Coordinates of C-alpha atoms in Angstrom, one line a residue:
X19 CA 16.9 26.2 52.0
X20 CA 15.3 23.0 49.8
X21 CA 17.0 22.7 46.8
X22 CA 15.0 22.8 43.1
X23 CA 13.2 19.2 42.0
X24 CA 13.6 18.3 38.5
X25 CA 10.0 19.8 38.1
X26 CA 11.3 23.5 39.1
X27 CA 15.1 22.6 37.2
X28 CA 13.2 21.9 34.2
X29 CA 10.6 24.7 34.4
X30 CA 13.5 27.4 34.9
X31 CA 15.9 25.8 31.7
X32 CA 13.1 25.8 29.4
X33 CA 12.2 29.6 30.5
X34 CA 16.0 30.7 30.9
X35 CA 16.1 29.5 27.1
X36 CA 13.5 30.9 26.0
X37 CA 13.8 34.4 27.4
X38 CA 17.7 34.4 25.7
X39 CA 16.3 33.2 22.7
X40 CA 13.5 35.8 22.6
X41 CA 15.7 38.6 23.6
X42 CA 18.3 37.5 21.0
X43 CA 15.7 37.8 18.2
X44 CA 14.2 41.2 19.3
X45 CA 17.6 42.6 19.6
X46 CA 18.4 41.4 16.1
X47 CA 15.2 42.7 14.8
X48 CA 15.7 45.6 16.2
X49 CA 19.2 46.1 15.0
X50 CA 17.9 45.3 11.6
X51 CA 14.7 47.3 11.7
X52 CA 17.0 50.4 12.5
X53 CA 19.3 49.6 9.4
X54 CA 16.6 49.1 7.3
X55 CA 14.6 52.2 8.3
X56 CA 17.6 54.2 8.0
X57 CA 18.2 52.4 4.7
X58 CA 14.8 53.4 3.6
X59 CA 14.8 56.8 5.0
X60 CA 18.0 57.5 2.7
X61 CA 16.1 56.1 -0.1
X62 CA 13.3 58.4 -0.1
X63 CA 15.8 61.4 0.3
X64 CA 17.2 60.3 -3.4
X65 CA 13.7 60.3 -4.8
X66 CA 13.7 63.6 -3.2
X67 CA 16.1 64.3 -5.4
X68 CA 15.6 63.0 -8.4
X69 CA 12.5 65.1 -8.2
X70 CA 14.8 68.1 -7.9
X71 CA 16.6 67.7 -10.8
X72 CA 14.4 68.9 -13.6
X73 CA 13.6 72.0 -11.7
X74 CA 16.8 72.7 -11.3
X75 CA 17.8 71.8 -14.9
X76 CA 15.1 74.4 -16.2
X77 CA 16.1 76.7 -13.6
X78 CA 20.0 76.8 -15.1
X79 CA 18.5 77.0 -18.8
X80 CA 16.5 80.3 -17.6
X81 CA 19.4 81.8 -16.5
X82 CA 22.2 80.3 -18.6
X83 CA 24.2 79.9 -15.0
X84 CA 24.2 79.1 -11.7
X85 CA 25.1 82.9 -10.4
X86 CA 21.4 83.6 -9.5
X87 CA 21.8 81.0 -6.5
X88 CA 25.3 82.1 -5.2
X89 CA 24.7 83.3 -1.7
X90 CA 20.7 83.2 -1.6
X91 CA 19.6 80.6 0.1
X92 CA 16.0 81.5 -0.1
X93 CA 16.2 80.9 -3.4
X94 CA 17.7 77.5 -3.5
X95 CA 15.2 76.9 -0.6
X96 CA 12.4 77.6 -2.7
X97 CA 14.1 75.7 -6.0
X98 CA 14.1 72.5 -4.1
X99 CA 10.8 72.9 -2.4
X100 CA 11.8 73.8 1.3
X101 CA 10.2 77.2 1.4
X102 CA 6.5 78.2 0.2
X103 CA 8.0 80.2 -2.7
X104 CA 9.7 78.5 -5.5
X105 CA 9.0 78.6 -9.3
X106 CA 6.8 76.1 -10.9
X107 CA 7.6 72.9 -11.5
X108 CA 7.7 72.5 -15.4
X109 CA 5.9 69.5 -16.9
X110 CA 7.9 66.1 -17.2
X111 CA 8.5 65.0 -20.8
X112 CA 5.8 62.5 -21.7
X113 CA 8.7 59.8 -22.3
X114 CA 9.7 59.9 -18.9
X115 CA 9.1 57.1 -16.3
X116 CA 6.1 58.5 -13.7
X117 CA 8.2 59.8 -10.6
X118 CA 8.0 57.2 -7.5
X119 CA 6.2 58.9 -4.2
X120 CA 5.8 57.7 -0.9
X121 CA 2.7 56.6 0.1
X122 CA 1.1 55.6 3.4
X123 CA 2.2 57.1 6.9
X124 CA 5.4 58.1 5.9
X125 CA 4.4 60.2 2.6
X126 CA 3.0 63.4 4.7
X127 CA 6.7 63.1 6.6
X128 CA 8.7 63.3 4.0
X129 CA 6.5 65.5 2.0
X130 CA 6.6 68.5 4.8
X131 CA 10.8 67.4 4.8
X132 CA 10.7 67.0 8.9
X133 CA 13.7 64.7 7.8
X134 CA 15.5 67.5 6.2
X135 CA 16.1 66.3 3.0
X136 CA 16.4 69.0 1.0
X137 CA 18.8 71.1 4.2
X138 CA 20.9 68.0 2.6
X139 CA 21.1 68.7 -1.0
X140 CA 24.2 70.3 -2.2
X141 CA 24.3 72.1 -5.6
X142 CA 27.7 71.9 -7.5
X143 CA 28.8 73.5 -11.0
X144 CA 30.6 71.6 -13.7
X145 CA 33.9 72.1 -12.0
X146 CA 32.0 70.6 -9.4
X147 CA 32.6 73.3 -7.0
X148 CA 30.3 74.3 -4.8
X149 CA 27.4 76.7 -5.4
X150 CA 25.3 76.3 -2.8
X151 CA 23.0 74.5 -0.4
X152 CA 24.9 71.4 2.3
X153 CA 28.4 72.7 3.0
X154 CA 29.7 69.2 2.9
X155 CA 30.5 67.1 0.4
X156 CA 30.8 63.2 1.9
X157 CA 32.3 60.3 0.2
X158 CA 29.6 58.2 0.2
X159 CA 26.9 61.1 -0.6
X160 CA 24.6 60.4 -3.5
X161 CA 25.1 62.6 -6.7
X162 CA 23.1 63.3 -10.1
X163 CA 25.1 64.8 -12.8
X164 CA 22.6 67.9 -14.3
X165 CA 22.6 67.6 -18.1
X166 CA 21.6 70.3 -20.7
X167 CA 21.9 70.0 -24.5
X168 CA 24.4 67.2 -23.8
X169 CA 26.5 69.5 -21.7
X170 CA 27.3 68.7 -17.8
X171 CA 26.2 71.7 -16.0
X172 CA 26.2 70.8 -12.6
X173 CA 25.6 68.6 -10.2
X174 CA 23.0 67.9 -7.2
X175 CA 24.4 65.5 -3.7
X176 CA 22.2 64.5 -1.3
X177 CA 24.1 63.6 1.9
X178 CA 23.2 60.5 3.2
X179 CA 21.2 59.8 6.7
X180 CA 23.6 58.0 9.6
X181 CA 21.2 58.3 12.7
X182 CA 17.7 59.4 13.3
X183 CA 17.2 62.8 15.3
X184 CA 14.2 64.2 13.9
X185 CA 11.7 63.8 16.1
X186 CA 8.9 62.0 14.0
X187 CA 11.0 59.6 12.8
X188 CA 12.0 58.9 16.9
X189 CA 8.5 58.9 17.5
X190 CA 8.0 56.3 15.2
X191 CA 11.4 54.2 16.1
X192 CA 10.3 54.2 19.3
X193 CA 7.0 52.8 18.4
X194 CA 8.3 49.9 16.6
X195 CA 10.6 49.4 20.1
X196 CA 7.3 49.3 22.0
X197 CA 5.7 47.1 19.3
X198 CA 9.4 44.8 20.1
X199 CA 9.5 44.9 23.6
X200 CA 5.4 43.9 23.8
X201 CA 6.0 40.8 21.2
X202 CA 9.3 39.9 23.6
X203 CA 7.1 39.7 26.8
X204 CA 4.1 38.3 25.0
X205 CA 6.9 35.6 24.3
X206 CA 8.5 35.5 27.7
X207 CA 4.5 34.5 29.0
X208 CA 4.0 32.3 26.4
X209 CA 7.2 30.7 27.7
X210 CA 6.7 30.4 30.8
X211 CA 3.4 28.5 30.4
X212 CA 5.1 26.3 28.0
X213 CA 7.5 25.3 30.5
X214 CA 5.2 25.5 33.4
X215 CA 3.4 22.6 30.8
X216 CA 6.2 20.7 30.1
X217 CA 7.5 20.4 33.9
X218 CA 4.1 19.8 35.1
X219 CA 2.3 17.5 33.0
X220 CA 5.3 15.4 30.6
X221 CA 7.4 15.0 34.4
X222 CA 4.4 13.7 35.8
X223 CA 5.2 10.1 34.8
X224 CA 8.7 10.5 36.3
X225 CA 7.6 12.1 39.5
X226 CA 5.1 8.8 39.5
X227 CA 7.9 6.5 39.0
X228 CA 10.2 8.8 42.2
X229 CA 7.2 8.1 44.3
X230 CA 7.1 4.5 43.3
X231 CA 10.3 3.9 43.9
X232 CA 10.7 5.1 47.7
X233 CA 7.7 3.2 48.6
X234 CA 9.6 -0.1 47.0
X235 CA 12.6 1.1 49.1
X236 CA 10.8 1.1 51.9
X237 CA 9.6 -2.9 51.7
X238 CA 6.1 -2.4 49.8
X239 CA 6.7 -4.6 47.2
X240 CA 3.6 -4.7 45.9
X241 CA 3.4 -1.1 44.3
X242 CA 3.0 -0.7 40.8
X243 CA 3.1 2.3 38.3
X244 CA 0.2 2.8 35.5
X245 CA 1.3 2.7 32.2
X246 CA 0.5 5.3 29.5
X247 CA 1.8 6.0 26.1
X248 CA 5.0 3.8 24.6
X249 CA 7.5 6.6 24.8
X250 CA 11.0 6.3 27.3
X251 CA 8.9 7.3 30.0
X252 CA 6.2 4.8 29.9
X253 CA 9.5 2.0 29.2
X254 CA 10.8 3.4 32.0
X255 CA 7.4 2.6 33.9
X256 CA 7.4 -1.2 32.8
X257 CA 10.8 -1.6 33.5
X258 CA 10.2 -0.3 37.3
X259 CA 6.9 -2.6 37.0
X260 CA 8.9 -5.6 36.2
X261 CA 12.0 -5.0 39.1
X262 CA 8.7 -4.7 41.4
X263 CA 7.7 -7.9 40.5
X264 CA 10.9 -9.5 40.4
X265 CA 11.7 -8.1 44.0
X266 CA 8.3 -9.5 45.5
X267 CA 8.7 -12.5 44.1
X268 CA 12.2 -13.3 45.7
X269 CA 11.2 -11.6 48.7
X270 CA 8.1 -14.3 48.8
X271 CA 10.9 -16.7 47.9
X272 CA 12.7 -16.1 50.5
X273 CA 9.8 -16.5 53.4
X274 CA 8.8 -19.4 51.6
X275 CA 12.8 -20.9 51.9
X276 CA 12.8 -19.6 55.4
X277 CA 9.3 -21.6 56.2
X278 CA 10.4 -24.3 54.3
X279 CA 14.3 -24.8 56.1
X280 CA 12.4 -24.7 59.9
X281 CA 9.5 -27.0 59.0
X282 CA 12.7 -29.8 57.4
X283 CA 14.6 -29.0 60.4
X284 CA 12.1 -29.4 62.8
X285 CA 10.7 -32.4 61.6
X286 CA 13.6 -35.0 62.0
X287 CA 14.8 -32.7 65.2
X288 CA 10.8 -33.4 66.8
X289 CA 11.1 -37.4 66.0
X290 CA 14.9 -37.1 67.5
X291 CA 13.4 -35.0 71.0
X292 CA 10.6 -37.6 71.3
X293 CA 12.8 -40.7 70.7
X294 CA 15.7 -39.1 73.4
X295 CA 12.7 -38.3 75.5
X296 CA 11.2 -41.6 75.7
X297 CA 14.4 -43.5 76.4
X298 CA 14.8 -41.2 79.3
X299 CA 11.8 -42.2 80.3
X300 CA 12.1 -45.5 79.9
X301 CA 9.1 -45.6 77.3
X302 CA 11.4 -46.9 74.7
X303 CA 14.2 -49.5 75.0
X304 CA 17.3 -49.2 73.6
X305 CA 16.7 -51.5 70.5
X306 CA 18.6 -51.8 67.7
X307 CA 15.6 -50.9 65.8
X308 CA 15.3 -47.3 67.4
X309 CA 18.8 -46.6 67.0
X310 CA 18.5 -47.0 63.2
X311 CA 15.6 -44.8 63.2
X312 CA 17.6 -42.5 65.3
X313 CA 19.9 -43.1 62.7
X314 CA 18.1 -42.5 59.8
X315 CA 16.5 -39.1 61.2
X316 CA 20.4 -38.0 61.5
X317 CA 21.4 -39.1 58.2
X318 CA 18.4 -36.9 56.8
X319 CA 19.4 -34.0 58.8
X320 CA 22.8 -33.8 57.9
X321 CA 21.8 -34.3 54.4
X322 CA 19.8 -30.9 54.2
X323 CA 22.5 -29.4 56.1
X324 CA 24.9 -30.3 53.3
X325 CA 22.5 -29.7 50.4
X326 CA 21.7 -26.0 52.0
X327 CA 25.4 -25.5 52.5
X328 CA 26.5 -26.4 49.3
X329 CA 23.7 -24.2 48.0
X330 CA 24.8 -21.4 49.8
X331 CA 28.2 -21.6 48.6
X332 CA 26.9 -21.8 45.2
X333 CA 25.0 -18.8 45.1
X334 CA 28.5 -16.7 46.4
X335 CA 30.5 -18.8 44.1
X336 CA 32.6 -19.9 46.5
X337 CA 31.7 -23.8 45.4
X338 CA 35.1 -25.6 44.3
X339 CA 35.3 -28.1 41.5
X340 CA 38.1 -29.6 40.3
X341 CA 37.8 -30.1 36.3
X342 CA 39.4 -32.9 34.4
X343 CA 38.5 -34.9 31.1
X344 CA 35.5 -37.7 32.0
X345 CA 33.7 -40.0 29.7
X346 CA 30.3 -39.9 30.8
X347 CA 29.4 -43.7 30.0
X348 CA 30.7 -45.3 32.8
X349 CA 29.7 -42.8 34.7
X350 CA 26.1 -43.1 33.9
X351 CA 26.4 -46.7 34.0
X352 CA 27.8 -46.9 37.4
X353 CA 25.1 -44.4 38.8
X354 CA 22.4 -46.7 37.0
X355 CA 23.6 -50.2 38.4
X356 CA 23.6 -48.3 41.9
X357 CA 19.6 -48.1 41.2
X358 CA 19.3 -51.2 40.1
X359 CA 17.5 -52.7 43.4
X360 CA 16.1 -49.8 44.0
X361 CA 14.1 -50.0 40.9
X362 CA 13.4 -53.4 40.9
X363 CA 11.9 -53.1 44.9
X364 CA 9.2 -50.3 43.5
X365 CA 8.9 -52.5 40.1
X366 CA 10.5 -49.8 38.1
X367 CA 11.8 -51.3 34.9
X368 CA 15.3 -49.4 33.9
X369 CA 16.4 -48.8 30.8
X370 CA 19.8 -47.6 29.1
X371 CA 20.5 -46.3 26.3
X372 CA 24.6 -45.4 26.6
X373 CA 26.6 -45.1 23.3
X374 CA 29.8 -47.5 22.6
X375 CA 31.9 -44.9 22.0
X376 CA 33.3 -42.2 24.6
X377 CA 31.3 -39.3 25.3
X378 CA 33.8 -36.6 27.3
X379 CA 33.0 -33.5 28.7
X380 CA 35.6 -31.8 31.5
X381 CA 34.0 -31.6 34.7
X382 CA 34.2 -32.1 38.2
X383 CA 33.9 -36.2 38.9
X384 CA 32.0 -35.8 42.1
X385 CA 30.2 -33.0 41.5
X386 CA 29.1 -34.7 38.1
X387 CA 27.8 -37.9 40.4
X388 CA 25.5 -35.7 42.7
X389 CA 24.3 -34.2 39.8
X390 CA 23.6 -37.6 38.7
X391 CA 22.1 -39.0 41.5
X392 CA 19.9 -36.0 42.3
X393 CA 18.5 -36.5 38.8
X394 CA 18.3 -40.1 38.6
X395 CA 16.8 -40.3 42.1
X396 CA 14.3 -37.7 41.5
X397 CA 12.5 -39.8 38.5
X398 CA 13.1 -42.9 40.9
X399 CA 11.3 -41.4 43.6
X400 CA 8.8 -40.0 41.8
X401 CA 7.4 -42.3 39.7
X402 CA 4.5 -45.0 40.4
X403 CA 5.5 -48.5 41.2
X404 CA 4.9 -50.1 38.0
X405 CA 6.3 -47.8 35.3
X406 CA 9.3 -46.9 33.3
X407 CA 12.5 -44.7 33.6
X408 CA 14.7 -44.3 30.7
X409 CA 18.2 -43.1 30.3
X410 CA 19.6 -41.8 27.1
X411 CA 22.9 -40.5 26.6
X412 CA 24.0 -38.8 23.2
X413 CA 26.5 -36.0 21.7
X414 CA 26.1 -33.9 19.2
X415 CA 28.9 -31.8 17.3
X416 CA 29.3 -29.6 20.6
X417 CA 26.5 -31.2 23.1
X418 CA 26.2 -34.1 25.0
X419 CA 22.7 -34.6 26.2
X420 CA 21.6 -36.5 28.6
X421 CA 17.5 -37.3 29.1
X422 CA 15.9 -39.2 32.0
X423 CA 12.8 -39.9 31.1
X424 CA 10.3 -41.4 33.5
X425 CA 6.1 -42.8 33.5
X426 CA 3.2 -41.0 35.2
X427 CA 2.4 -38.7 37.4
X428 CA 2.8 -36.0 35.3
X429 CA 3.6 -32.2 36.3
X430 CA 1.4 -29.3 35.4
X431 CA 2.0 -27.2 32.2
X432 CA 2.6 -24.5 34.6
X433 CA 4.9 -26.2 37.5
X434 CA 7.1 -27.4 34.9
X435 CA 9.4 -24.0 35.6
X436 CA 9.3 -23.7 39.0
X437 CA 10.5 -27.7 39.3
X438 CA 14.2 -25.6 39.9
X439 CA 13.2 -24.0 43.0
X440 CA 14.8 -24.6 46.0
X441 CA 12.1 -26.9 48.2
X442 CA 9.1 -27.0 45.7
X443 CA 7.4 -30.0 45.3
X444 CA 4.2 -30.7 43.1
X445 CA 1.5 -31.3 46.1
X446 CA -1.1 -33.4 44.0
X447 CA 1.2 -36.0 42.4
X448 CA 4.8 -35.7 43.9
X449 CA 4.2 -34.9 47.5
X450 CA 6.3 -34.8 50.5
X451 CA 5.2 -38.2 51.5
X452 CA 7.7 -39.8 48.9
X453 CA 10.8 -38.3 50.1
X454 CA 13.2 -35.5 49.3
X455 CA 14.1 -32.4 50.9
X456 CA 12.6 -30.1 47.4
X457 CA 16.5 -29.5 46.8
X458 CA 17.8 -32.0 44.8
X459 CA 16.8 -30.5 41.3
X460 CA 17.4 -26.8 42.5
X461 CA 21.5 -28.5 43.2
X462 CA 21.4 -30.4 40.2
X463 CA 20.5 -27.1 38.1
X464 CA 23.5 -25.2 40.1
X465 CA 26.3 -27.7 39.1
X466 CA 24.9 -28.2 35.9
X467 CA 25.0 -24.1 35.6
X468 CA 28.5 -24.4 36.8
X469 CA 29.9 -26.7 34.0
X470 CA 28.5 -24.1 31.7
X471 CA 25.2 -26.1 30.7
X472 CA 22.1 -26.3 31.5
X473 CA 18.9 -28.3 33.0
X474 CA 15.3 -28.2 31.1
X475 CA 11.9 -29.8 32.0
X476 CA 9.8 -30.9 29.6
X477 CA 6.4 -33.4 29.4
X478 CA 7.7 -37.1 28.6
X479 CA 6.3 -39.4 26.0
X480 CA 5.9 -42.1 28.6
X481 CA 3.7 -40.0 30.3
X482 CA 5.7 -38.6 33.1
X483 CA 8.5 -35.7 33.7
X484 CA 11.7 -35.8 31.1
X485 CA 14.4 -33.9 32.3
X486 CA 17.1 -32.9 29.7
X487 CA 21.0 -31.8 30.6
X488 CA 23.1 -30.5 28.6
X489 CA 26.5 -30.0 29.0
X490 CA 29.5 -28.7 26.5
X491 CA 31.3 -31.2 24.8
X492 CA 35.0 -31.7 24.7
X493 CA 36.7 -33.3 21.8
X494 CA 40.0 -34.2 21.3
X495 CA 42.5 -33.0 19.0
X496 CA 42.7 -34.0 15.6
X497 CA 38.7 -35.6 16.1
X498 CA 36.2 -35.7 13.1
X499 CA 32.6 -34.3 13.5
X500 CA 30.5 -36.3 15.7
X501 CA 28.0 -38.7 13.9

């Protein structure tokens, strides 16, 4: 049996909550309606009586007692307006308040006494004994004393309503438990639809976003979810958006490293084939000159080995370094006076700019020296004959910077972030006719990374590419700021 979706979860929460919540209410309401109409009922019985009570007080002052009721109930019947014969009512003093009647479709009930109001009056003398009328006298029954001349005479008890058994007053209870139990299921549909709402229409983002995601699962890279409203839904949306594009992005990094690793390798491995082919068949002698080619077309293999290895390493963390204290001077200095020809055979003019003092950082020594030589040997190999590369070294309080900064060609506004990518190579200015495997700033970026700096790229004043490290500074104990 297929389980629930959030959709049919959701739908039968907001319902199941609903329904207790309606039912809760309608039983309270209930519960309270039937206090309070029992409440009211008891109520209209002691207006019942206090209409009572000057017929009987003019009764006792005709007959100067209360003998003339003693075993006739007829007679009390009629006093209090149960039976058709009973004296007249004599006029209320004008001072008195206007008695309170029922009105509406309860007067004609209690008027006719189907509620038996007056079967529950009780008549007692002074002594309060009884004389006649309700045979019980309860605790909590109501009671008027019956005053004549300032004399106690008697008095009149109504006893009070517990449950509804007459049958108008059931008919109507029951009505109002009709009225009830339609309002509950009119609330129960109302309900339903609202949840039927909410799990169809406010879920059908996240069911978009479910969809979305197995097809990503499932290599299509390229799917996307439509964004609507700002709410945790629609974040939700963007976020999914964004991991999309991250993933086909690295994926399309990846083919791209994959075409880019055969076409290296298979360039120096086809010059080695044809070279070994044509000694073999004697096309090529054995010259001194073919074996540094050879040579050469070795060295550059098993340099793209290395940097692809040491990459690879990098990315599981499994690339050593051995940290000690270094002062970067001489170690910029030596990497520069290694360039030196270089330079001068392309017509590169070199300049230094190295502070007197020690700058140290704590590094790895020939880790640091790649680093150096990638980035040094990038703006070497990069630049036109003719121009410029500077070097500056600097610290700051907790910095030390170092800038190479070289003449034209310059790179794109929008190449300048991808310059750390592993084989990229700007095709219009820095092609792969000048050398380079496209790995030597993606290495330099690693170990830089490593030694808890960093590597930016930036436009350069002289009109080329400036590269900045930065790397944390160490200072000695018992050091001033840095100036």
């Amino acid at each position: 049996m297929k389980r629930p979706g959030i959709t049919g979860k959701l739908f039968f929460a907001v319902l199941a909550t609903a329904t207790l919540v309606a039912v809760a209410v309608s039983a309270a309401a209930q519960w309270s309606f039937q206090r309070g109409f029992i409440g009211y009922l008891n109520a209209q019985a002691v207006l019942r009586m206090e209409a009572v009570m000057p017929r009987l007080a003019a009764a006792y002052a005709e007959h100067g007692s209360w003998d003339f009721l003693r075993h006739r109930p007829d007679s009390w019947f009629g006093l209090v307006g149960i039976g058709p014969a009973h004296p007249p009512v004599p006029p209320e003093p004008p001072d008195s308040p206007p008695a309170v009647r029922p009105s509406g479709p309860m007067a004609d009930m209690i008027a006719s006494d189907l509620l038996g109001a007056g079967r529950r009056l009780s008549l007692l003398d002074g002594e309060r004994q009884r004389v006649v009328g309700f045979p019980f006298i309860m605790a909590n029954s109501q009671q008027r004393e019956i005053v004549i001349d300032g004399r106690s005479v008697g008095w009149l008890a109504m006893a009070p309503i517990e449950t509804v058994t007459d049958a108008a007053a059931l008919t109507f209870f029951d009505r109002q438990l009709a009225a009830g139990a339609a309002a509950v299921a009119g609330a129960l549909l109302l309900a339903a639809a609202i949840a039927w709402w909410v799990a169809r229409v406010l879920l059908a983002p996240v069911r978009s976003v479910a969809e979305a995601t197995h097809r990503l699962a499932a290599g299509a890279y390229d799917t996307r979810v439509a964004l609507r409203g700002q709410d945790e839904v629609a974040q939700l949306a963007q976020d999914f958006n964004q991991l999309a594009l991250t993933l086909e992005r690295n994926e399309r990094m990846r083919r791209d490293f994959m075409a880019e690793v055969s076409h290296e390798l298979r360039t120096p491995l086809a010059v080695l084939r044809g070279e070994l082919e044509a000694l073999e068949d004697g096309v090529h002698a054995p010259t001194p000159e073919l074996l540094g080619r050879l040579q050469q077309q070795v060295a550059t293999l098993a340099q793209l080995v290395g940097d692809l290895h040491e990459l690879a390493l990098a990315d599981v963390g499994a690339l050593s370094y051995r940290r000690q204290h270094l002062d970067l001077v001489p170690l910029v200095r030596g990497e520069l006076d290694g360039l030196h020809a270089a330079a001068a055979e392309r017509g590169l003019q070199l300049q230094a700019l190295l502070p007197a003092t020690p700058v140290t950082v704590s590094g790895d020594e020939g880790r640091l020296r790649q680093l150096l030589l990638n980035l040094l040997g990038n703006s070497l190999r990069y630049t036109d004959a003719g121009g410029t590369l500077r070097v500056e070294l600097a610290q700051a309080e907790t910095e030390v910077v170092l800038d190479v900064q070289d003449s034209a060609p310059a790179v794109p506004d929008e190449l300048l972030p991808r310059l750390f990518e592993r084989f990229f190579r700007v095709d219009a200015s820095r092609a792969r006719a000048t050398g380079g495997s496209g790995l030597g700033l993606a290495i330099v970026r690693s170990i830089a990374e490593a030694h808890g700096g960093r590597v930016e790229a930036r436009h350069s004043p002289l009109g080329g590419l400036w590269l900045r490290l930065v790397l944390p500074r160490l200072r000695r104990v018992g050091e001033g700021p840095a100036t």
